[in-house]
Backbone as JSON Lines, residues from 0, in Angstrom:
{"i":0,"aa":"M","n":[4.47,19.04,-9.83],"ca":[4.33,17.79,-9.09],"c":[3.42,16.85,-9.88]}
{"i":1,"aa":"F","n":[3.83,15.6,-9.96],"ca":[3.04,14.61,-10.68],"c":[2.09,13.91,-9.73]}
{"i":2,"aa":"R","n":[0.91,13.58,-10.24],"ca":[-0.06,12.82,-9.46],"c":[-0.37,11.55,-10.23]}
{"i":3,"aa":"F","n":[-0.25,10.46,-9.58],"ca":[-0.54,9.19,-10.2],"c":[-1.83,8.65,-9.61]}
{"i":4,"aa":"H","n":[-2.69,8.19,-10.48],"ca":[-3.94,7.62,-10.02],"c":[-3.75,6.13,-9.76]}
{"i":5,"aa":"K","n":[-4.47,5.65,-8.78],"ca":[-4.46,4.23,-8.46],"c":[-4.93,3.46,-9.7]}
{"i":6,"aa":"T","n":[-4.27,2.36,-10.01],"ca":[-4.74,1.54,-11.12],"c":[-6.07,0.92,-10.73]}
{"i":7,"aa":"L","n":[-6.89,0.67,-11.71],"ca":[-8.22,0.12,-11.45],"c":[-8.12,-1.36,-11.09]}
{"i":8,"aa":"D","n":[-8.98,-1.77,-10.16],"ca":[-9.1,-3.19,-9.85],"c":[-9.7,-3.89,-11.06]}
{"i":9,"aa":"V","n":[-9.27,-5.13,-11.3],"ca":[-9.76,-5.9,-12.43],"c":[-10.8,-6.9,-11.93]}
{"i":10,"aa":"I","n":[-11.97,-6.85,-12.53],"ca":[-13.02,-7.83,-12.25],"c":[-13.28,-8.58,-13.55]}
{"i":11,"aa":"T","n":[-13.19,-9.9,-13.47],"ca":[-13.4,-10.75,-14.64],"c":[-14.72,-11.49,-14.51]}
{"i":12,"aa":"L","n":[-15.47,-11.48,-15.6],"ca":[-16.68,-12.3,-15.69],"c":[-16.38,-13.44,-16.66]}
{"i":13,"aa":"F","n":[-16.46,-14.66,-16.16],"ca":[-16.4,-15.83,-17.03],"c":[-17.84,-16.03,-17.51]}
{"i":14,"aa":"H","n":[-18.06,-15.74,-18.77],"ca":[-19.39,-15.51,-19.33],"c":[-19.76,-16.55,-20.38]}
{"i":15,"aa":"K","n":[-21.05,-16.87,-20.44],"ca":[-21.59,-17.71,-21.51],"c":[-22.87,-17.02,-21.98]}
{"i":16,"aa":"P","n":[-22.82,-16.36,-23.14],"ca":[-23.95,-15.56,-23.61],"c":[-25.28,-16.32,-23.72]}
{"i":17,"aa":"S","n":[-25.22,-17.62,-23.95],"ca":[-26.45,-18.39,-24.11],"c":[-27.16,-18.66,-22.78]}
{"i":18,"aa":"L","n":[-26.5,-18.37,-21.66],"ca":[-27.12,-18.58,-20.35],"c":[-27.76,-17.28,-19.86]}
{"i":19,"aa":"P","n":[-29.05,-17.28,-19.59],"ca":[-29.71,-16.07,-19.09],"c":[-29.05,-15.54,-17.81]}
{"i":20,"aa":"A","n":[-28.63,-16.42,-16.92],"ca":[-27.99,-15.98,-15.67],"c":[-26.7,-15.22,-15.97]}
{"i":21,"aa":"S","n":[-25.94,-15.69,-16.93],"ca":[-24.68,-15.05,-17.28],"c":[-24.93,-13.68,-17.92]}
{"i":22,"aa":"T","n":[-25.92,-13.6,-18.77],"ca":[-26.27,-12.33,-19.39],"c":[-26.75,-11.33,-18.34]}
{"i":23,"aa":"R","n":[-27.52,-11.81,-17.36],"ca":[-27.99,-10.96,-16.25],"c":[-26.8,-10.39,-15.47]}
{"i":24,"aa":"V","n":[-25.81,-11.23,-15.18],"ca":[-24.62,-10.79,-14.46],"c":[-23.86,-9.75,-15.28]}
{"i":25,"aa":"L","n":[-23.7,-9.99,-16.57],"ca":[-23.01,-9.04,-17.43],"c":[-23.72,-7.68,-17.39]}
{"i":26,"aa":"N","n":[-25.03,-7.68,-17.47],"ca":[-25.78,-6.43,-17.42],"c":[-25.62,-5.71,-16.09]}
{"i":27,"aa":"I","n":[-25.62,-6.46,-15.0],"ca":[-25.42,-5.86,-13.66],"c":[-24.05,-5.19,-13.61]}
{"i":28,"aa":"L","n":[-23.02,-5.92,-14.04],"ca":[-21.65,-5.38,-13.99],"c":[-21.49,-4.16,-14.9]}
{"i":29,"aa":"K","n":[-22.1,-4.19,-16.07],"ca":[-22.02,-3.04,-16.97],"c":[-22.69,-1.82,-16.35]}
{"i":30,"aa":"Q","n":[-23.86,-2.02,-15.74],"ca":[-24.57,-0.91,-15.1],"c":[-23.75,-0.32,-13.96]}
{"i":31,"aa":"V","n":[-23.22,-1.19,-13.12],"ca":[-22.44,-0.73,-11.98],"c":[-21.17,-0.01,-12.44]}
{"i":32,"aa":"S","n":[-20.52,-0.56,-13.45],"ca":[-19.3,0.05,-13.98],"c":[-19.6,1.43,-14.56]}
{"i":33,"aa":"A","n":[-20.66,1.53,-15.33],"ca":[-21.03,2.82,-15.92],"c":[-21.38,3.82,-14.83]}
{"i":34,"aa":"H","n":[-22.1,3.37,-13.83],"ca":[-22.5,4.26,-12.73],"c":[-21.28,4.74,-11.95]}
{"i":35,"aa":"A","n":[-20.34,3.85,-11.73],"ca":[-19.14,4.21,-10.96],"c":[-18.23,5.15,-11.74]}
{"i":36,"aa":"S","n":[-18.06,4.88,-13.02],"ca":[-17.08,5.65,-13.79],"c":[-17.62,6.96,-14.33]}
{"i":37,"aa":"E","n":[-18.9,7.04,-14.59],"ca":[-19.43,8.24,-15.2],"c":[-20.4,8.99,-14.33]}
{"i":38,"aa":"G","n":[-20.74,8.45,-13.17],"ca":[-21.78,9.07,-12.39],"c":[-23.05,9.1,-13.23]}
{"i":39,"aa":"A","n":[-23.33,7.97,-13.87],"ca":[-24.4,7.89,-14.86],"c":[-25.72,8.43,-14.32]}
{"i":40,"aa":"T","n":[-26.46,9.09,-15.2],"ca":[-27.78,9.57,-14.82],"c":[-28.76,8.43,-14.95]}
{"i":41,"aa":"E","n":[-29.73,8.41,-14.08],"ca":[-30.72,7.35,-14.1],"c":[-31.69,7.54,-15.24]}
{"i":42,"aa":"D","n":[-32.08,6.46,-15.85],"ca":[-33.14,6.46,-16.83],"c":[-34.45,6.6,-16.05]}
{"i":43,"aa":"Q","n":[-35.29,7.51,-16.45],"ca":[-36.53,7.76,-15.73],"c":[-37.39,6.5,-15.63]}
{"i":44,"aa":"A","n":[-37.3,5.63,-16.62],"ca":[-38.13,4.43,-16.62],"c":[-37.54,3.29,-15.81]}
{"i":45,"aa":"S","n":[-36.31,3.46,-15.33],"ca":[-35.65,2.38,-14.6],"c":[-35.49,2.76,-13.14]}
{"i":46,"aa":"D","n":[-35.62,1.79,-12.29],"ca":[-35.41,2.03,-10.87],"c":[-34.07,1.45,-10.48]}
{"i":47,"aa":"H","n":[-33.09,2.31,-10.23],"ca":[-31.76,1.86,-9.85],"c":[-31.48,2.19,-8.39]}
{"i":48,"aa":"S","n":[-32.53,2.43,-7.61],"ca":[-32.33,2.88,-6.24],"c":[-31.54,1.88,-5.41]}
{"i":49,"aa":"H","n":[-31.73,0.59,-5.65],"ca":[-30.99,-0.41,-4.89],"c":[-29.5,-0.36,-5.2]}
{"i":50,"aa":"Q","n":[-29.13,0.07,-6.4],"ca":[-27.72,0.15,-6.76],"c":[-27.1,1.47,-6.33]}
{"i":51,"aa":"N","n":[-27.91,2.5,-6.15],"ca":[-27.37,3.8,-5.81],"c":[-27.05,3.95,-4.33]}
{"i":52,"aa":"K","n":[-27.49,3.04,-3.52],"ca":[-27.26,3.14,-2.08],"c":[-25.8,2.97,-1.71]}
{"i":53,"aa":"I","n":[-25.05,2.25,-2.55],"ca":[-23.64,1.98,-2.26],"c":[-22.79,2.83,-3.19]}
{"i":54,"aa":"Q","n":[-21.86,3.58,-2.63],"ca":[-20.94,4.34,-3.47],"c":[-19.85,3.37,-3.92]}
{"i":55,"aa":"R","n":[-19.62,3.32,-5.21],"ca":[-18.7,2.32,-5.75],"c":[-17.46,2.94,-6.36]}
{"i":56,"aa":"S","n":[-16.41,2.16,-6.37],"ca":[-15.17,2.51,-7.04],"c":[-15.26,2.11,-8.49]}
{"i":57,"aa":"E","n":[-14.46,2.76,-9.3],"ca":[-14.33,2.33,-10.69],"c":[-13.55,1.02,-10.71]}
{"i":58,"aa":"F","n":[-13.8,0.23,-11.74],"ca":[-13.06,-1.01,-11.92],"c":[-12.98,-1.31,-13.41]}
{"i":59,"aa":"E","n":[-12.01,-2.14,-13.76],"ca":[-11.87,-2.6,-15.14],"c":[-12.62,-3.91,-15.28]}
{"i":60,"aa":"L","n":[-13.6,-3.94,-16.17],"ca":[-14.39,-5.14,-16.39],"c":[-13.8,-5.93,-17.55]}
{"i":61,"aa":"N","n":[-13.43,-7.16,-17.27],"ca":[-12.88,-8.07,-18.26],"c":[-13.89,-9.2,-18.44]}
{"i":62,"aa":"V","n":[-14.44,-9.33,-19.63],"ca":[-15.43,-10.38,-19.92],"c":[-14.79,-11.39,-20.85]}
{"i":63,"aa":"T","n":[-14.83,-12.65,-20.47],"ca":[-14.27,-13.7,-21.31],"c":[-15.23,-14.88,-21.41]}
{"i":64,"aa":"E","n":[-15.27,-15.45,-22.59],"ca":[-16.06,-16.66,-22.8],"c":[-15.19,-17.91,-22.69]}
{"i":65,"aa":"E","n":[-13.91,-17.71,-22.51],"ca":[-12.98,-18.82,-22.36],"c":[-13.05,-19.36,-20.93]}
{"i":66,"aa":"P","n":[-12.78,-20.65,-20.74],"ca":[-12.69,-21.16,-19.37],"c":[-11.41,-20.64,-18.73]}
{"i":67,"aa":"P","n":[-11.33,-20.71,-17.42],"ca":[-10.11,-20.24,-16.76],"c":[-8.93,-21.16,-17.05]}
{"i":68,"aa":"T","n":[-7.74,-20.58,-16.95],"ca":[-6.53,-21.39,-17.03],"c":[-6.44,-22.21,-15.74]}
{"i":69,"aa":"S","n":[-5.51,-23.14,-15.69],"ca":[-5.32,-23.94,-14.47],"c":[-5.0,-23.04,-13.28]}
{"i":70,"aa":"D","n":[-4.12,-22.06,-13.5],"ca":[-3.76,-21.13,-12.41],"c":[-4.96,-20.3,-11.97]}
{"i":71,"aa":"Q","n":[-5.75,-19.84,-12.94],"ca":[-6.94,-19.05,-12.58],"c":[-7.94,-19.9,-11.81]}
{"i":72,"aa":"L","n":[-8.14,-21.15,-12.24],"ca":[-9.07,-22.03,-11.53],"c":[-8.59,-22.27,-10.1]}
{"i":73,"aa":"R","n":[-7.31,-22.51,-9.94],"ca":[-6.75,-22.73,-8.6],"c":[-7.02,-21.5,-7.72]}
{"i":74,"aa":"T","n":[-6.82,-20.32,-8.29],"ca":[-7.04,-19.08,-7.55],"c":[-8.52,-18.9,-7.2]}
{"i":75,"aa":"I","n":[-9.4,-19.17,-8.16],"ca":[-10.84,-19.06,-7.89],"c":[-11.23,-19.99,-6.75]}
{"i":76,"aa":"L","n":[-10.71,-21.21,-6.76],"ca":[-11.03,-22.17,-5.7],"c":[-10.47,-21.72,-4.36]}
{"i":77,"aa":"E","n":[-9.32,-21.04,-4.37],"ca":[-8.79,-20.46,-3.12],"c":[-9.75,-19.4,-2.58]}
{"i":78,"aa":"Y","n":[-10.29,-18.59,-3.47],"ca":[-11.19,-17.51,-3.07],"c":[-12.52,-18.02,-2.51]}
{"i":79,"aa":"V","n":[-13.09,-19.06,-3.14],"ca":[-14.4,-19.54,-2.72],"c":[-14.33,-20.71,-1.75]}
{"i":80,"aa":"G","n":[-13.16,-21.34,-1.66],"ca":[-13.0,-22.51,-0.8],"c":[-13.1,-23.79,-1.61]}
{"i":81,"aa":"A","n":[-12.18,-24.7,-1.37],"ca":[-12.11,-25.95,-2.13],"c":[-13.39,-26.77,-1.99]}
{"i":82,"aa":"R","n":[-14.11,-26.6,-0.9],"ca":[-15.35,-27.36,-0.7],"c":[-16.4,-27.0,-1.75]}
{"i":83,"aa":"R","n":[-16.22,-25.85,-2.42],"ca":[-17.18,-25.41,-3.44],"c":[-16.72,-25.78,-4.85]}
{"i":84,"aa":"A","n":[-15.76,-26.69,-4.95],"ca":[-15.25,-27.11,-6.27],"c":[-16.37,-27.59,-7.17]}
{"i":85,"aa":"K","n":[-17.34,-28.3,-6.6],"ca":[-18.46,-28.83,-7.39],"c":[-19.33,-27.71,-7.95]}
{"i":86,"aa":"D","n":[-19.32,-26.53,-7.31],"ca":[-20.1,-25.39,-7.79],"c":[-19.4,-24.66,-8.94]}
{"i":87,"aa":"V","n":[-18.1,-24.93,-9.1],"ca":[-17.31,-24.27,-10.13],"c":[-17.09,-25.2,-11.33]}
{"i":88,"aa":"V","n":[-16.82,-26.46,-11.05],"ca":[-16.6,-27.45,-12.11],"c":[-17.56,-28.61,-11.87]}
{"i":89,"aa":"D","n":[-18.41,-28.85,-12.86],"ca":[-19.43,-29.89,-12.75],"c":[-18.8,-31.25,-12.47]}
{"i":90,"aa":"G","n":[-19.26,-31.87,-11.38],"ca":[-18.8,-33.21,-11.02],"c":[-17.55,-33.26,-10.16]}
{"i":91,"aa":"A","n":[-16.95,-32.12,-9.86],"ca":[-15.7,-32.1,-9.08],"c":[-15.97,-32.35,-7.6]}
{"i":92,"aa":"K","n":[-15.09,-33.14,-6.98],"ca":[-15.2,-33.43,-5.55],"c":[-14.31,-32.53,-4.71]}
{"i":93,"aa":"D","n":[-13.18,-32.12,-5.3],"ca":[-12.22,-31.28,-4.59],"c":[-11.39,-30.52,-5.61]}
{"i":94,"aa":"E","n":[-10.38,-29.8,-5.15],"ca":[-9.58,-28.97,-6.05],"c":[-8.87,-29.78,-7.12]}
{"i":95,"aa":"S","n":[-8.21,-30.86,-6.73],"ca":[-7.47,-31.64,-7.72],"c":[-8.42,-32.29,-8.74]}
{"i":96,"aa":"D","n":[-9.58,-32.71,-8.27],"ca":[-10.58,-33.27,-9.17],"c":[-11.08,-32.2,-10.14]}
{"i":97,"aa":"A","n":[-11.29,-30.99,-9.66],"ca":[-11.73,-29.88,-10.51],"c":[-10.69,-29.59,-11.58]}
{"i":98,"aa":"M","n":[-9.43,-29.59,-11.2],"ca":[-8.35,-29.33,-12.15],"c":[-8.34,-30.4,-13.25]}
{"i":99,"aa":"R","n":[-8.44,-31.66,-12.83],"ca":[-8.42,-32.77,-13.79],"c":[-9.62,-32.71,-14.73]}
{"i":100,"aa":"L","n":[-10.82,-32.49,-14.16],"ca":[-12.03,-32.47,-14.97],"c":[-12.04,-31.31,-15.96]}
{"i":101,"aa":"L","n":[-11.53,-30.17,-15.54],"ca":[-11.48,-29.02,-16.45],"c":[-10.54,-29.29,-17.62]}
{"i":102,"aa":"K","n":[-9.41,-29.95,-17.34],"ca":[-8.48,-30.29,-18.43],"c":[-9.11,-31.25,-19.41]}
{"i":103,"aa":"E","n":[-9.89,-32.2,-18.89],"ca":[-10.55,-33.2,-19.74],"c":[-11.65,-32.58,-20.6]}
{"i":104,"aa":"D","n":[-12.42,-31.67,-20.0],"ca":[-13.57,-31.09,-20.7],"c":[-13.86,-29.7,-20.15]}
{"i":105,"aa":"S","n":[-13.46,-28.68,-20.9],"ca":[-13.62,-27.3,-20.42],"c":[-15.09,-26.9,-20.3]}
{"i":106,"aa":"K","n":[-15.99,-27.66,-20.92],"ca":[-17.42,-27.35,-20.82],"c":[-17.97,-27.64,-19.42]}
{"i":107,"aa":"R","n":[-17.19,-28.32,-18.6],"ca":[-17.62,-28.6,-17.23],"c":[-17.55,-27.36,-16.32]}
{"i":108,"aa":"F","n":[-16.83,-26.33,-16.78],"ca":[-16.73,-25.1,-15.99],"c":[-18.08,-24.41,-15.98]}
{"i":109,"aa":"K","n":[-18.58,-24.14,-14.77],"ca":[-19.91,-23.54,-14.62],"c":[-19.81,-22.02,-14.64]}
{"i":110,"aa":"R","n":[-20.62,-21.43,-15.47],"ca":[-20.68,-19.97,-15.58],"c":[-22.05,-19.51,-15.12]}
{"i":111,"aa":"P","n":[-22.19,-18.29,-14.71],"ca":[-21.2,-17.23,-14.61],"c":[-20.38,-17.32,-13.32]}
{"i":112,"aa":"V","n":[-19.15,-16.84,-13.41],"ca":[-18.28,-16.67,-12.25],"c":[-17.67,-15.28,-12.38]}
{"i":113,"aa":"V","n":[-17.79,-14.49,-11.3],"ca":[-17.23,-13.15,-11.27],"c":[-16.06,-13.17,-10.29]}
{"i":114,"aa":"V","n":[-14.89,-12.68,-10.73],"ca":[-13.69,-12.73,-9.91],"c":[-13.07,-11.34,-9.76]}
{"i":115,"aa":"D","n":[-12.82,-10.97,-8.52],"ca":[-12.08,-9.74,-8.2],"c":[-10.67,-10.2,-7.85]}
{"i":116,"aa":"W","n":[-9.79,-10.15,-8.85],"ca":[-8.43,-10.66,-8.69],"c":[-7.62,-9.85,-7.7]}
{"i":117,"aa":"N","n":[-7.82,-8.55,-7.66],"ca":[-7.01,-7.68,-6.81],"c":[-7.3,-7.85,-5.33]}
{"i":118,"aa":"N","n":[-8.55,-8.2,-5.0],"ca":[-8.95,-8.26,-3.6],"c":[-9.33,-9.66,-3.14]}
{"i":119,"aa":"G","n":[-9.08,-10.66,-3.98],"ca":[-9.23,-12.06,-3.58],"c":[-10.65,-12.51,-3.29]}
{"i":120,"aa":"R","n":[-11.57,-12.17,-4.19],"ca":[-12.96,-12.6,-3.98],"c":[-13.54,-13.12,-5.28]}
{"i":121,"aa":"A","n":[-14.53,-14.0,-5.15],"ca":[-15.23,-14.53,-6.32],"c":[-16.68,-14.8,-5.95]}
{"i":122,"aa":"V","n":[-17.56,-14.65,-6.94],"ca":[-18.97,-14.97,-6.78],"c":[-19.32,-15.98,-7.87]}
{"i":123,"aa":"I","n":[-19.88,-17.09,-7.43],"ca":[-20.31,-18.14,-8.35],"c":[-21.81,-17.96,-8.55]}
{"i":124,"aa":"G","n":[-22.24,-17.91,-9.81],"ca":[-23.66,-17.77,-10.09],"c":[-24.06,-16.33,-10.29]}
{"i":125,"aa":"D","n":[-25.37,-16.09,-10.22],"ca":[-25.91,-14.78,-10.56],"c":[-26.53,-14.04,-9.39]}
{"i":126,"aa":"S","n":[-25.99,-14.24,-8.2],"ca":[-26.51,-13.54,-7.02],"c":[-26.2,-12.05,-7.1]}
{"i":127,"aa":"E","n":[-27.21,-11.26,-7.44],"ca":[-27.01,-9.82,-7.59],"c":[-26.5,-9.2,-6.3]}
{"i":128,"aa":"S","n":[-27.05,-9.63,-5.17],"ca":[-26.62,-9.04,-3.89],"c":[-25.15,-9.33,-3.6]}
{"i":129,"aa":"E","n":[-24.69,-10.54,-3.92],"ca":[-23.28,-10.87,-3.69],"c":[-22.36,-10.09,-4.64]}
{"i":130,"aa":"I","n":[-22.8,-9.93,-5.88],"ca":[-21.99,-9.18,-6.85],"c":[-21.91,-7.71,-6.44]}
{"i":131,"aa":"L","n":[-23.05,-7.13,-6.05],"ca":[-23.06,-5.73,-5.62],"c":[-22.23,-5.54,-4.35]}
{"i":132,"aa":"K","n":[-22.27,-6.52,-3.48],"ca":[-21.46,-6.45,-2.25],"c":[-19.97,-6.46,-2.62]}
{"i":133,"aa":"M","n":[-19.57,-7.35,-3.53],"ca":[-18.17,-7.43,-3.96],"c":[-17.71,-6.1,-4.53]}
{"i":134,"aa":"V","n":[-18.49,-5.55,-5.43],"ca":[-18.13,-4.29,-6.08],"c":[-18.17,-3.14,-5.08]}
{"i":135,"aa":"G","n":[-19.13,-3.18,-4.19],"ca":[-19.25,-2.13,-3.17],"c":[-18.09,-2.1,-2.2]}
{"i":136,"aa":"E","n":[-17.42,-3.22,-2.04],"ca":[-16.29,-3.29,-1.12],"c":[-14.95,-3.0,-1.78]}
{"i":137,"aa":"L","n":[-14.96,-2.65,-3.08],"ca":[-13.7,-2.29,-3.73],"c":[-13.13,-1.05,-3.06]}
{"i":138,"aa":"P","n":[-11.81,-1.02,-2.89],"ca":[-11.2,0.18,-2.31],"c":[-11.49,1.39,-3.19]}
{"i":139,"aa":"K","n":[-11.76,2.5,-2.56],"ca":[-12.04,3.72,-3.32],"c":[-10.76,4.21,-3.98]}
{"i":140,"aa":"G","n":[-10.88,4.69,-5.2],"ca":[-9.71,5.2,-5.94],"c":[-9.13,6.43,-5.26]}
{"i":141,"aa":"E","n":[-7.83,6.45,-5.09],"ca":[-7.14,7.58,-4.46],"c":[-5.95,7.96,-5.32]}
{"i":142,"aa":"T","n":[-5.56,9.19,-5.23],"ca":[-4.34,9.6,-5.93],"c":[-3.16,9.4,-5.0]}
{"i":143,"aa":"V","n":[-2.03,9.09,-5.59],"ca":[-0.82,8.83,-4.8],"c":[0.17,9.93,-5.04]}
């Protein structure tokens, strides 16, 4: 009998290495991913107790320094709500304005943005609690 494992959920970080907030988010996601996939042992000098309280699913971490495509931006705005367009694209008033501004100047896209494509969620900025909540709510991996 064959057993197929559930494919991993994909979480994308739209990253800008020169931003401390973006680097912080990348480190959080790497730690959580390592802990989920390997049952990582804690470093004696580090306190990870806040992260260990939630049992997490494994996920595929996709890190990109590129801005989102038009379709990805539209999807991100669906996840966070069009009213938050200004939080995703600098100067945007609404979804159509965000789309236009991003086409004109991709540097207007604000990073970091973490997107859970499989479960329809996104976190704008570096809120550790929101990121941990998103990852903590991933469906647990099951065999089919």
